[in-house]
Tab-separated table of C-alpha atoms and ligand atoms in Angstrom:
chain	number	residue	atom	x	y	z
A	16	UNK	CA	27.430	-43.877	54.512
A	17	UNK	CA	26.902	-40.369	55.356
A	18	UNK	CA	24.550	-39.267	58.441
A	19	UNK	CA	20.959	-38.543	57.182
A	20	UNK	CA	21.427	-35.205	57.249
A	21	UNK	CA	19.553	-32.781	60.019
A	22	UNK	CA	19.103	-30.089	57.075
A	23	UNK	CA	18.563	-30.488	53.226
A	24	UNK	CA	17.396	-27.687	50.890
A	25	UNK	CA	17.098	-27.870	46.945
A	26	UNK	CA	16.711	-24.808	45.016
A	27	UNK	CA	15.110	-22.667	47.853
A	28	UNK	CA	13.664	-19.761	46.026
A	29	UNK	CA	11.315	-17.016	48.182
A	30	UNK	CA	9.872	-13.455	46.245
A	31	UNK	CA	8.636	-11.102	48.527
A	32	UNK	CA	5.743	-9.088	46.665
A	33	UNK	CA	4.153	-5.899	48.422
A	34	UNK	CA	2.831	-2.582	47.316
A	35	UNK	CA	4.010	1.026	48.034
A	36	UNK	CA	2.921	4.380	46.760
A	37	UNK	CA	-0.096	6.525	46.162
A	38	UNK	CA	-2.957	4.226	46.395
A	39	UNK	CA	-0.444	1.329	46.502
A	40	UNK	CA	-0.893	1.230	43.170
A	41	UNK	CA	2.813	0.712	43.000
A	42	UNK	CA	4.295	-2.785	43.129
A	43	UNK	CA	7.712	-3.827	44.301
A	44	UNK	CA	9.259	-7.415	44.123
A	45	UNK	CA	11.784	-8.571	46.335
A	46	UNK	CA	13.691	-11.754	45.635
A	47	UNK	CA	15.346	-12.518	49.267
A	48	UNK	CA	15.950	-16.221	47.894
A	49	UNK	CA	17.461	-17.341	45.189
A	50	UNK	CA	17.999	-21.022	44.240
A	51	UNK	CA	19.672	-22.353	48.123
A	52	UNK	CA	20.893	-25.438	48.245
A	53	UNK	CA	22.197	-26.376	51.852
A	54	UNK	CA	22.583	-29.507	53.771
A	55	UNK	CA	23.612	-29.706	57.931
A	56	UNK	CA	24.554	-32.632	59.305
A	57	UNK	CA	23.605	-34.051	62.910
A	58	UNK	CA	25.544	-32.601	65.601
A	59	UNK	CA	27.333	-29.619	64.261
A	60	UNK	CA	27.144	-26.067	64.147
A	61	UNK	CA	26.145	-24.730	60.935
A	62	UNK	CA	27.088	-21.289	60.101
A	63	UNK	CA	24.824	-18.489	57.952
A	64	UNK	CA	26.943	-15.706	57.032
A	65	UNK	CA	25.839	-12.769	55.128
A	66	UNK	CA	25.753	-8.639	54.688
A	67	UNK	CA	22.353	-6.854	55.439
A	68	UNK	CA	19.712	-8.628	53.481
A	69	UNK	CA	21.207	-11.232	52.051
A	70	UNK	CA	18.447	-13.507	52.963
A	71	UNK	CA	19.684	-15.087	56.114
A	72	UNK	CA	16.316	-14.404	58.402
A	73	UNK	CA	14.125	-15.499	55.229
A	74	UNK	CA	15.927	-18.851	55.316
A	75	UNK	CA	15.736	-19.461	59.076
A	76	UNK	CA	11.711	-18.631	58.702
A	77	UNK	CA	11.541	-20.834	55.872
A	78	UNK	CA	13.711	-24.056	57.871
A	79	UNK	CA	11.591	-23.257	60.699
A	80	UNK	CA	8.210	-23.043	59.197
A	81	UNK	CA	7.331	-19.307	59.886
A	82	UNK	CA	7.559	-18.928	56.403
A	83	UNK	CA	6.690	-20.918	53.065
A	84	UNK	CA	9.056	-20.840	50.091
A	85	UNK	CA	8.116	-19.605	46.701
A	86	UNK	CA	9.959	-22.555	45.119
A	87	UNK	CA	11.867	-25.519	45.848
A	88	UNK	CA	12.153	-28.063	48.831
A	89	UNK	CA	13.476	-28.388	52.139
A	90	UNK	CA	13.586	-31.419	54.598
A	91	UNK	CA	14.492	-30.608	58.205
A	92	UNK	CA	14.732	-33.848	60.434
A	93	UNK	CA	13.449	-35.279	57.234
A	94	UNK	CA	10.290	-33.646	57.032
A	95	UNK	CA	9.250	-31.522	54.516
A	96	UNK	CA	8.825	-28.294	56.007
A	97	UNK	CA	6.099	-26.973	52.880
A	98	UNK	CA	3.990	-30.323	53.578
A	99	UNK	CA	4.161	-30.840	57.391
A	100	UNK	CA	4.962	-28.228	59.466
A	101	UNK	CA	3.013	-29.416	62.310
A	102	UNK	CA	5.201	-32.514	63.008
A	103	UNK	CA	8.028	-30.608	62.461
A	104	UNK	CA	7.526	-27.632	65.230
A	105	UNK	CA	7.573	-29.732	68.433
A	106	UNK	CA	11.312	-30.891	67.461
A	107	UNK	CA	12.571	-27.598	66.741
A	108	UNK	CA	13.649	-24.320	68.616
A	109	UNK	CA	13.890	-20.829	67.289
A	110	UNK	CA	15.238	-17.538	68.599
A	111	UNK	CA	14.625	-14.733	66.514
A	112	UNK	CA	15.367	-12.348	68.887
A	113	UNK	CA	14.039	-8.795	68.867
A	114	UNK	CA	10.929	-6.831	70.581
A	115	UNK	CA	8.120	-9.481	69.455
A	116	UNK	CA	7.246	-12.898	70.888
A	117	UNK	CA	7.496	-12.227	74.634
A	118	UNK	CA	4.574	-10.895	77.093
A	119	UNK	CA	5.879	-7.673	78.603
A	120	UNK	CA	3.387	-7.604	81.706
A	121	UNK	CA	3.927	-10.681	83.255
A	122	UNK	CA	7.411	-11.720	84.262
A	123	UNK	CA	10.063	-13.949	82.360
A	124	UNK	CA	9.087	-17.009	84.836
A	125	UNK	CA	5.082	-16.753	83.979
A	126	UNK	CA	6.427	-16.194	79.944
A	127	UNK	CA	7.879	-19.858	80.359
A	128	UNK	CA	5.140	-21.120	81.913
A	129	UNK	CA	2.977	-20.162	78.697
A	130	UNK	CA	5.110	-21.269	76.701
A	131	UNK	CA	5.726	-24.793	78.360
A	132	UNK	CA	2.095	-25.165	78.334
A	133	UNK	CA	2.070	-24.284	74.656
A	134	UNK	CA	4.216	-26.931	73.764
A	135	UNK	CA	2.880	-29.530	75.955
A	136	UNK	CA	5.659	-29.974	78.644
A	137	UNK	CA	3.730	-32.227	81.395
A	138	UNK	CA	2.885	-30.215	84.125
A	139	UNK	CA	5.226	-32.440	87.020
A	140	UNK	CA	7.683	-31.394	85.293
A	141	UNK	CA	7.544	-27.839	84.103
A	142	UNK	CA	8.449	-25.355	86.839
A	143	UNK	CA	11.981	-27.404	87.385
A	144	UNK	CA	12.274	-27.242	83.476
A	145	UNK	CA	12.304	-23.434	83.450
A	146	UNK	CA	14.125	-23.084	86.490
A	147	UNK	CA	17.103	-25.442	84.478
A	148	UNK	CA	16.786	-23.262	81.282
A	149	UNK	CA	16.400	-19.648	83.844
A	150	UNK	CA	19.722	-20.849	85.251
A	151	UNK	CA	21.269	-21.567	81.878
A	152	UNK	CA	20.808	-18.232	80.142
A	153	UNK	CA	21.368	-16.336	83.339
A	154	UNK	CA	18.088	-14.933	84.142
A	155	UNK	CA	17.424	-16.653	87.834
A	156	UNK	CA	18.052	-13.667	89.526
A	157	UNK	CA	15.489	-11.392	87.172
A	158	UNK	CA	13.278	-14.042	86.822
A	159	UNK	CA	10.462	-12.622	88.796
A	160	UNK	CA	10.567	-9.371	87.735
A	161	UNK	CA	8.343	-8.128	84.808
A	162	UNK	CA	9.424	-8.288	81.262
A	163	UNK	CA	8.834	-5.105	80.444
A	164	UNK	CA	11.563	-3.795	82.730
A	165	UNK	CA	13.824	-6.166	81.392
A	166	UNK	CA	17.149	-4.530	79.475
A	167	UNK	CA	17.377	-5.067	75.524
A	168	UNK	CA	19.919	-7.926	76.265
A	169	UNK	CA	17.929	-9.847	79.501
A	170	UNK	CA	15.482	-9.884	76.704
A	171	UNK	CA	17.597	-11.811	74.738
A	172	UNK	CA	18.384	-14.446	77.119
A	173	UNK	CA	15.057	-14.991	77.550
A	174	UNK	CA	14.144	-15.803	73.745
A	175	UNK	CA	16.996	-18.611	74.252
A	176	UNK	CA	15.762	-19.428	77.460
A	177	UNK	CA	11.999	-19.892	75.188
A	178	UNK	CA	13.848	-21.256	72.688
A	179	UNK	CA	15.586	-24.571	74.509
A	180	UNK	CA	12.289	-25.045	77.212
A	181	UNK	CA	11.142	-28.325	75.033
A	182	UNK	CA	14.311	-29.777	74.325
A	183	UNK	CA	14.473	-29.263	70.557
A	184	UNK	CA	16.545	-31.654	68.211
A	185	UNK	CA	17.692	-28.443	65.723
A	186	UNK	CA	18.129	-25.144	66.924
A	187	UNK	CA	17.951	-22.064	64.793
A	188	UNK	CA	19.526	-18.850	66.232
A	189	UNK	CA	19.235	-15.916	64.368
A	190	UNK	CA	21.807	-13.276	65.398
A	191	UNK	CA	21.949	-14.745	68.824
A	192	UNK	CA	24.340	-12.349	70.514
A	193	UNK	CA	23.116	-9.605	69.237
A	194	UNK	CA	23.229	-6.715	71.946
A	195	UNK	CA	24.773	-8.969	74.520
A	196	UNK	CA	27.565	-7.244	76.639
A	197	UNK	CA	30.583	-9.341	76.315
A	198	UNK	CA	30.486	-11.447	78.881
A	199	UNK	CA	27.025	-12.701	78.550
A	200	UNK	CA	27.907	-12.902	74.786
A	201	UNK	CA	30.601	-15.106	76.083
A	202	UNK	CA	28.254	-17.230	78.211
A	203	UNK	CA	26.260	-17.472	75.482
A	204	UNK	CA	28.556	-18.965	73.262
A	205	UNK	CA	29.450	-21.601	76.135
A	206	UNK	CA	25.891	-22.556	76.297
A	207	UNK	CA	25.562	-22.955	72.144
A	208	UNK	CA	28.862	-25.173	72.714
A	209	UNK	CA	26.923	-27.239	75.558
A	210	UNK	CA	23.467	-27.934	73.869
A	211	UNK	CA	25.570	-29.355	71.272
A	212	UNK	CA	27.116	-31.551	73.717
A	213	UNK	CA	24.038	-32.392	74.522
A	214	UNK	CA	23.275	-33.600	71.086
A	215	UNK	CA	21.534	-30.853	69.874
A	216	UNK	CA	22.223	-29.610	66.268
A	217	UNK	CA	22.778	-26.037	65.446
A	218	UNK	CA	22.038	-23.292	62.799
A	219	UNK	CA	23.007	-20.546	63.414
A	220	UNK	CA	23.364	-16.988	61.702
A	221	UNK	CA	26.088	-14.067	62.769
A	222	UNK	CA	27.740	-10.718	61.704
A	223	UNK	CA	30.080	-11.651	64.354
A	224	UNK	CA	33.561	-13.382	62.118
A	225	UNK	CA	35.149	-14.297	65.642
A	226	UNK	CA	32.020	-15.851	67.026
A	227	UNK	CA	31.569	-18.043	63.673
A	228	UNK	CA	35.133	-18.823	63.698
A	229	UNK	CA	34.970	-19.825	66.989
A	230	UNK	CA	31.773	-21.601	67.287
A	231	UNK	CA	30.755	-23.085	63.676
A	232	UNK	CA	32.177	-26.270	61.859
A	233	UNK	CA	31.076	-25.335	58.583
A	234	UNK	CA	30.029	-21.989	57.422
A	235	UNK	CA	27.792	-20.823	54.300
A	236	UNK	CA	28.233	-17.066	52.857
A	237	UNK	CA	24.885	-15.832	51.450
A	238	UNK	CA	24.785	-12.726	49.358
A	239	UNK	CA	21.774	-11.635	47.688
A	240	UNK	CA	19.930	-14.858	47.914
A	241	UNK	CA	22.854	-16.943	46.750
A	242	UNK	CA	25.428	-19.094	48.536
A	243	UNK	CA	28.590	-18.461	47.337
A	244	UNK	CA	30.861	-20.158	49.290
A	245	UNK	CA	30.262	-23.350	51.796
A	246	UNK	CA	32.995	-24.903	53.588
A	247	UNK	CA	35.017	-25.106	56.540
A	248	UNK	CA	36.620	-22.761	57.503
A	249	UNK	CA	40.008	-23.648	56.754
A	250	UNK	CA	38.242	-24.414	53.544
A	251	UNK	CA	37.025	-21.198	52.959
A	252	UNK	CA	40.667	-19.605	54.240
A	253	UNK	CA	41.960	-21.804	50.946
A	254	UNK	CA	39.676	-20.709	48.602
A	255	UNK	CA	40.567	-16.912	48.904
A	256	UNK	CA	44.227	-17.971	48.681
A	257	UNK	CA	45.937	-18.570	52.435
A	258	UNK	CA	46.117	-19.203	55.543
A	259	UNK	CA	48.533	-16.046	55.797
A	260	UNK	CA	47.443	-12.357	55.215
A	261	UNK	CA	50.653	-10.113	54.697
A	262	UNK	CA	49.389	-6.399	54.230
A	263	UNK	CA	51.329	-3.711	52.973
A	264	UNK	CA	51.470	0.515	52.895
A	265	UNK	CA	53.460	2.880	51.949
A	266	UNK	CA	55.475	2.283	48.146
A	267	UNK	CA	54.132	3.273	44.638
A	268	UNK	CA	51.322	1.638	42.831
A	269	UNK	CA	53.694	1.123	40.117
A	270	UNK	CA	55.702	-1.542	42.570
A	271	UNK	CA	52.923	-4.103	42.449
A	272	UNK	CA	54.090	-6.003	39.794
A	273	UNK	CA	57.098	-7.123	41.456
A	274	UNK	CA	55.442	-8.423	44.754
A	275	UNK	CA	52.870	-10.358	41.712
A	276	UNK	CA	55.721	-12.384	41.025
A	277	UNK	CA	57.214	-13.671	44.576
A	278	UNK	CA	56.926	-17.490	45.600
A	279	UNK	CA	53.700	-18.287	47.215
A	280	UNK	CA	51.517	-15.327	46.446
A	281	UNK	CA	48.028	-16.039	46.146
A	282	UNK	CA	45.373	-13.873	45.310
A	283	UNK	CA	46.733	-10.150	45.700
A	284	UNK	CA	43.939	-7.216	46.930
A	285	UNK	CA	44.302	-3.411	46.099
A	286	UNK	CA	42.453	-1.055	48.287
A	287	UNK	CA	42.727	2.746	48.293
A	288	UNK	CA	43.678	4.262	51.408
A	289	UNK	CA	43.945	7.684	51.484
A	290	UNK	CA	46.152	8.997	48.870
A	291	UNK	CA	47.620	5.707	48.728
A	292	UNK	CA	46.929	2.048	48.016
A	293	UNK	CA	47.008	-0.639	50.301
A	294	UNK	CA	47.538	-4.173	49.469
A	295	UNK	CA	46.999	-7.362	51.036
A	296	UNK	CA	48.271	-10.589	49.577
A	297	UNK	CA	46.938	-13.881	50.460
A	298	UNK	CA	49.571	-16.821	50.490
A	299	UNK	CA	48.594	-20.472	51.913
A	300	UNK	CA	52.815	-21.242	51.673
A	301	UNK	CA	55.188	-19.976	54.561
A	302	UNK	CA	57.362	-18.599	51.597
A	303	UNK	CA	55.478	-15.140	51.835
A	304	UNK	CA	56.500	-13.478	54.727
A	305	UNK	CA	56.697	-9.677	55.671
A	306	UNK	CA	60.743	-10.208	54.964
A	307	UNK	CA	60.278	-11.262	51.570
A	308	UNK	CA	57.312	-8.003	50.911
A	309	UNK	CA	59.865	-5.849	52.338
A	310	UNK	CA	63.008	-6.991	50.437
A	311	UNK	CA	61.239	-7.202	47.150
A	312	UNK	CA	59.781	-3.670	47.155
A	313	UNK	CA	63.835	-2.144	48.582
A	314	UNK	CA	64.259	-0.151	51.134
A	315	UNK	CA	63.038	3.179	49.646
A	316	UNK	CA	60.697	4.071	51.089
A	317	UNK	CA	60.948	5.493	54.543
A	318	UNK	CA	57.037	5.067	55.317
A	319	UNK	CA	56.609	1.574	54.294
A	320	UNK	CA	54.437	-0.387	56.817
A	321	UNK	CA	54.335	-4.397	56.451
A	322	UNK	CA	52.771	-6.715	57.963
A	323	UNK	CA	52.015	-10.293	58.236
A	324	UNK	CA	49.177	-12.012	60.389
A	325	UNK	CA	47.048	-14.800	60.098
A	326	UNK	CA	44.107	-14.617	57.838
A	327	UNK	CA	41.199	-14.201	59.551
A	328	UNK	CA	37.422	-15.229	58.305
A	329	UNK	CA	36.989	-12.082	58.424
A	330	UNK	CA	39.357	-11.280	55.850
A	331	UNK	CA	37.793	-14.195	53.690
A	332	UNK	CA	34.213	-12.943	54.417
A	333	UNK	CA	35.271	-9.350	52.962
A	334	UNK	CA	36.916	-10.855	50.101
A	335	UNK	CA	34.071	-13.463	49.271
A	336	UNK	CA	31.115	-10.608	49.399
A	337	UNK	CA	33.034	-7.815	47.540
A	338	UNK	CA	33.871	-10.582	44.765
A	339	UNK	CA	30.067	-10.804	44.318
A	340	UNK	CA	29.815	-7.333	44.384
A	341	UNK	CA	32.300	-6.644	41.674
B	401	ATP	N1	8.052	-9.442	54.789
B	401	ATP	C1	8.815	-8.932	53.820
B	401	ATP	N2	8.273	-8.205	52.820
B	401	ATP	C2	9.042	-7.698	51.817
B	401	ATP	N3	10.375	-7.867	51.731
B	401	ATP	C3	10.979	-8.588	52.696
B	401	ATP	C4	10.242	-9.141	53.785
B	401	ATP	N4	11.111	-9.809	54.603
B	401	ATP	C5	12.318	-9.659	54.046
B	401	ATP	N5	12.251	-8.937	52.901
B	401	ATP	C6	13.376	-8.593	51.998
B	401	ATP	O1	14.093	-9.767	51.719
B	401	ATP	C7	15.500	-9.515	51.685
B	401	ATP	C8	16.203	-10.423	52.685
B	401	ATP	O2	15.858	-10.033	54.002
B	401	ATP	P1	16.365	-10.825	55.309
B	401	ATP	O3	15.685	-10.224	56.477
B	401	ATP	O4	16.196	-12.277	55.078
B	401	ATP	O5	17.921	-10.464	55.294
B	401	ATP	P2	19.051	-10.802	56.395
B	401	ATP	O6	20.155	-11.502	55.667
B	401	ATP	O7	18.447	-11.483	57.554
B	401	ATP	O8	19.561	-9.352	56.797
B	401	ATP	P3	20.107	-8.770	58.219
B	401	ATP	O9	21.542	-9.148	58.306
B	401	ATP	O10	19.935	-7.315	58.081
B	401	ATP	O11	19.260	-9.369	59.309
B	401	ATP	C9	15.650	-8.025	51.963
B	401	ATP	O12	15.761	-7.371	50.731
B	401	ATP	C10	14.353	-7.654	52.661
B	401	ATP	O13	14.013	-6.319	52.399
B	402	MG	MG1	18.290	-11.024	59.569
């Protein structure tokens, strides 16, 4: 039998009414949600993918109780969020991120110690709690010093460090590198990677391909409210047509057909570049290799540029959004 799962959602619909305009008088509706279905399993890293409002941050309010659906259900740690959010909040953590949720007068150390208190942590045991999560994110050395002097991404570190202070069974991270330099981004990837050691499961949301790639089991794409696509991602690598990316420059648009018809092309992508086109064919075979591009179209044409790499999610996150947007 399958693990109860951590995260189920059926037909997750949110509208976002408000008023603009002289008097207000004018009214604007906003679907951000539209019909998500979605289920995480214990222990992984889930993945939210998605261009600029697609819905991503309406989701993670609605999973984590900052926000109520229009329509349709979800169960996180098998509670319904709609119906109990109360029992749910102790269990989870959330990092939002940004300017809001964090004192800016009193230092990052006294910020904990709110918080702890907020969520209950017994007093014996709180200031060695926050110095553990402090030295997690990286903070110890700033700890002291008042938030408001605190750089965009020691801000950051500090919503984690908030986020992980009672030990929370989910995690939802929404854009959690965002404005880290590298190498914090890096250390916060290693710390993602240890919570879920720890047992902790993970949602998490990114405009970063490498970082989902690297961190996430399973990803979701969400565009305009909808998932369409869910899968690993050697899954998702599949369903836009290979595991190998061979791109091509330089030869006539007229020459496409005969690159159509070589073994193991899958899906083939036209793109105007400049004057020309440039075209990047998918293949999940090893028959399709640069060689084979470059002996099929002859050899003239002097500026002809091939070239074959390893498809990337990034390639099948482009190729999954602009389908919807077609
Ligand atoms: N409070 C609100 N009132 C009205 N519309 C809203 C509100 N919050 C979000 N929206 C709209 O809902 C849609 C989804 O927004 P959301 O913030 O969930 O997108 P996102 O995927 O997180 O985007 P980004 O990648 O930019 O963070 C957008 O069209 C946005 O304008
Ligand atoms: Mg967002």
């Amino acid at each position: 039998m399958p693990p109860d799962p951590v995260i189920e959602t059926r037909g997750i619909r949110r509208v976002f009414e408000s008023r603009k305009g002289f008097l207000f008088t004018e009214k604007t509706r906003t679907e951000a949600l539209r019909g998500v279905d979605l289920r995480v399993d214990p222990g992984e890293i889930f993945g939210l993918l998605g261009p600029n409002g697609a819905g991503k941050t309406t989701l993670t309010k609605i999973l984590s109780t900052l926000l109520l659906p229009t329509s349709g259900e979800a169960h996180v740690l098998g509670i319904d969020v709609a119906r109990d959010p109360q029992a749910l909040r102790p269990r989870i953590g959330l990092v939002l991120g940004g300017e809001r949720g964090l004192y800016n007068r009193i230092s990052a150390r006294e910020n904990l110690r709110y918080f702890a208190d907020l969520f209950g942590l017994p007093a014996s045991l709180r200031d060695r709690r926050i110095q553990e999560v402090l030295d997690r994110v990286g903070l110890t050395e700033a700890a002291d010093r008042r938030v408001e002097e605190y750089s965009r991404g020691m801000k950051q570190k500090l919503h984690l460090a908030r986020g992980i202070l009672h030990r929370p069974e989910l995690l939802f991270l929404d854009e959690p590198t965002i404005g880290l330099d590298p190498k914090s981004a890096r250390e916060t990837r290693k710390l993602v990677r240890s919570l879920v050691s720890d047992g902790v499961t993970i949602f998490l949301t990114t405009h970063y391909m490498f970082e989902a790639e690297e961190l996430c089991q399973r990803l979701a794409i969400l565009s305009k409210g909808k998932i369409v696509a869910r899968d690993t991602v050697a899954g998702l690598r599949r369903l836009v047509g290979g595991d190998t990316t061979v791109e091509a420059y330089g030869f006539e648009d007229s020459e496409i057909d005969r690159l159509r018809h070589l073994p193991g092309v899958g899906r083939i992508l036209t793109e105007e570049f400049g004057p020309r086109l440039r075209l990047t064919l998918r293949s999940s075979g090893s028959e399709l290799t640069a060689e084979s591009v470059r002996a099929a179209l002859g050899s003239a044409h002097p500026d002809l540029m091939v070239r074959e790499r390893r498809t990337v999610l990034e390639d099948v996150y482009l190729d999954l959004v602009e389908e919807e947007a077609a």
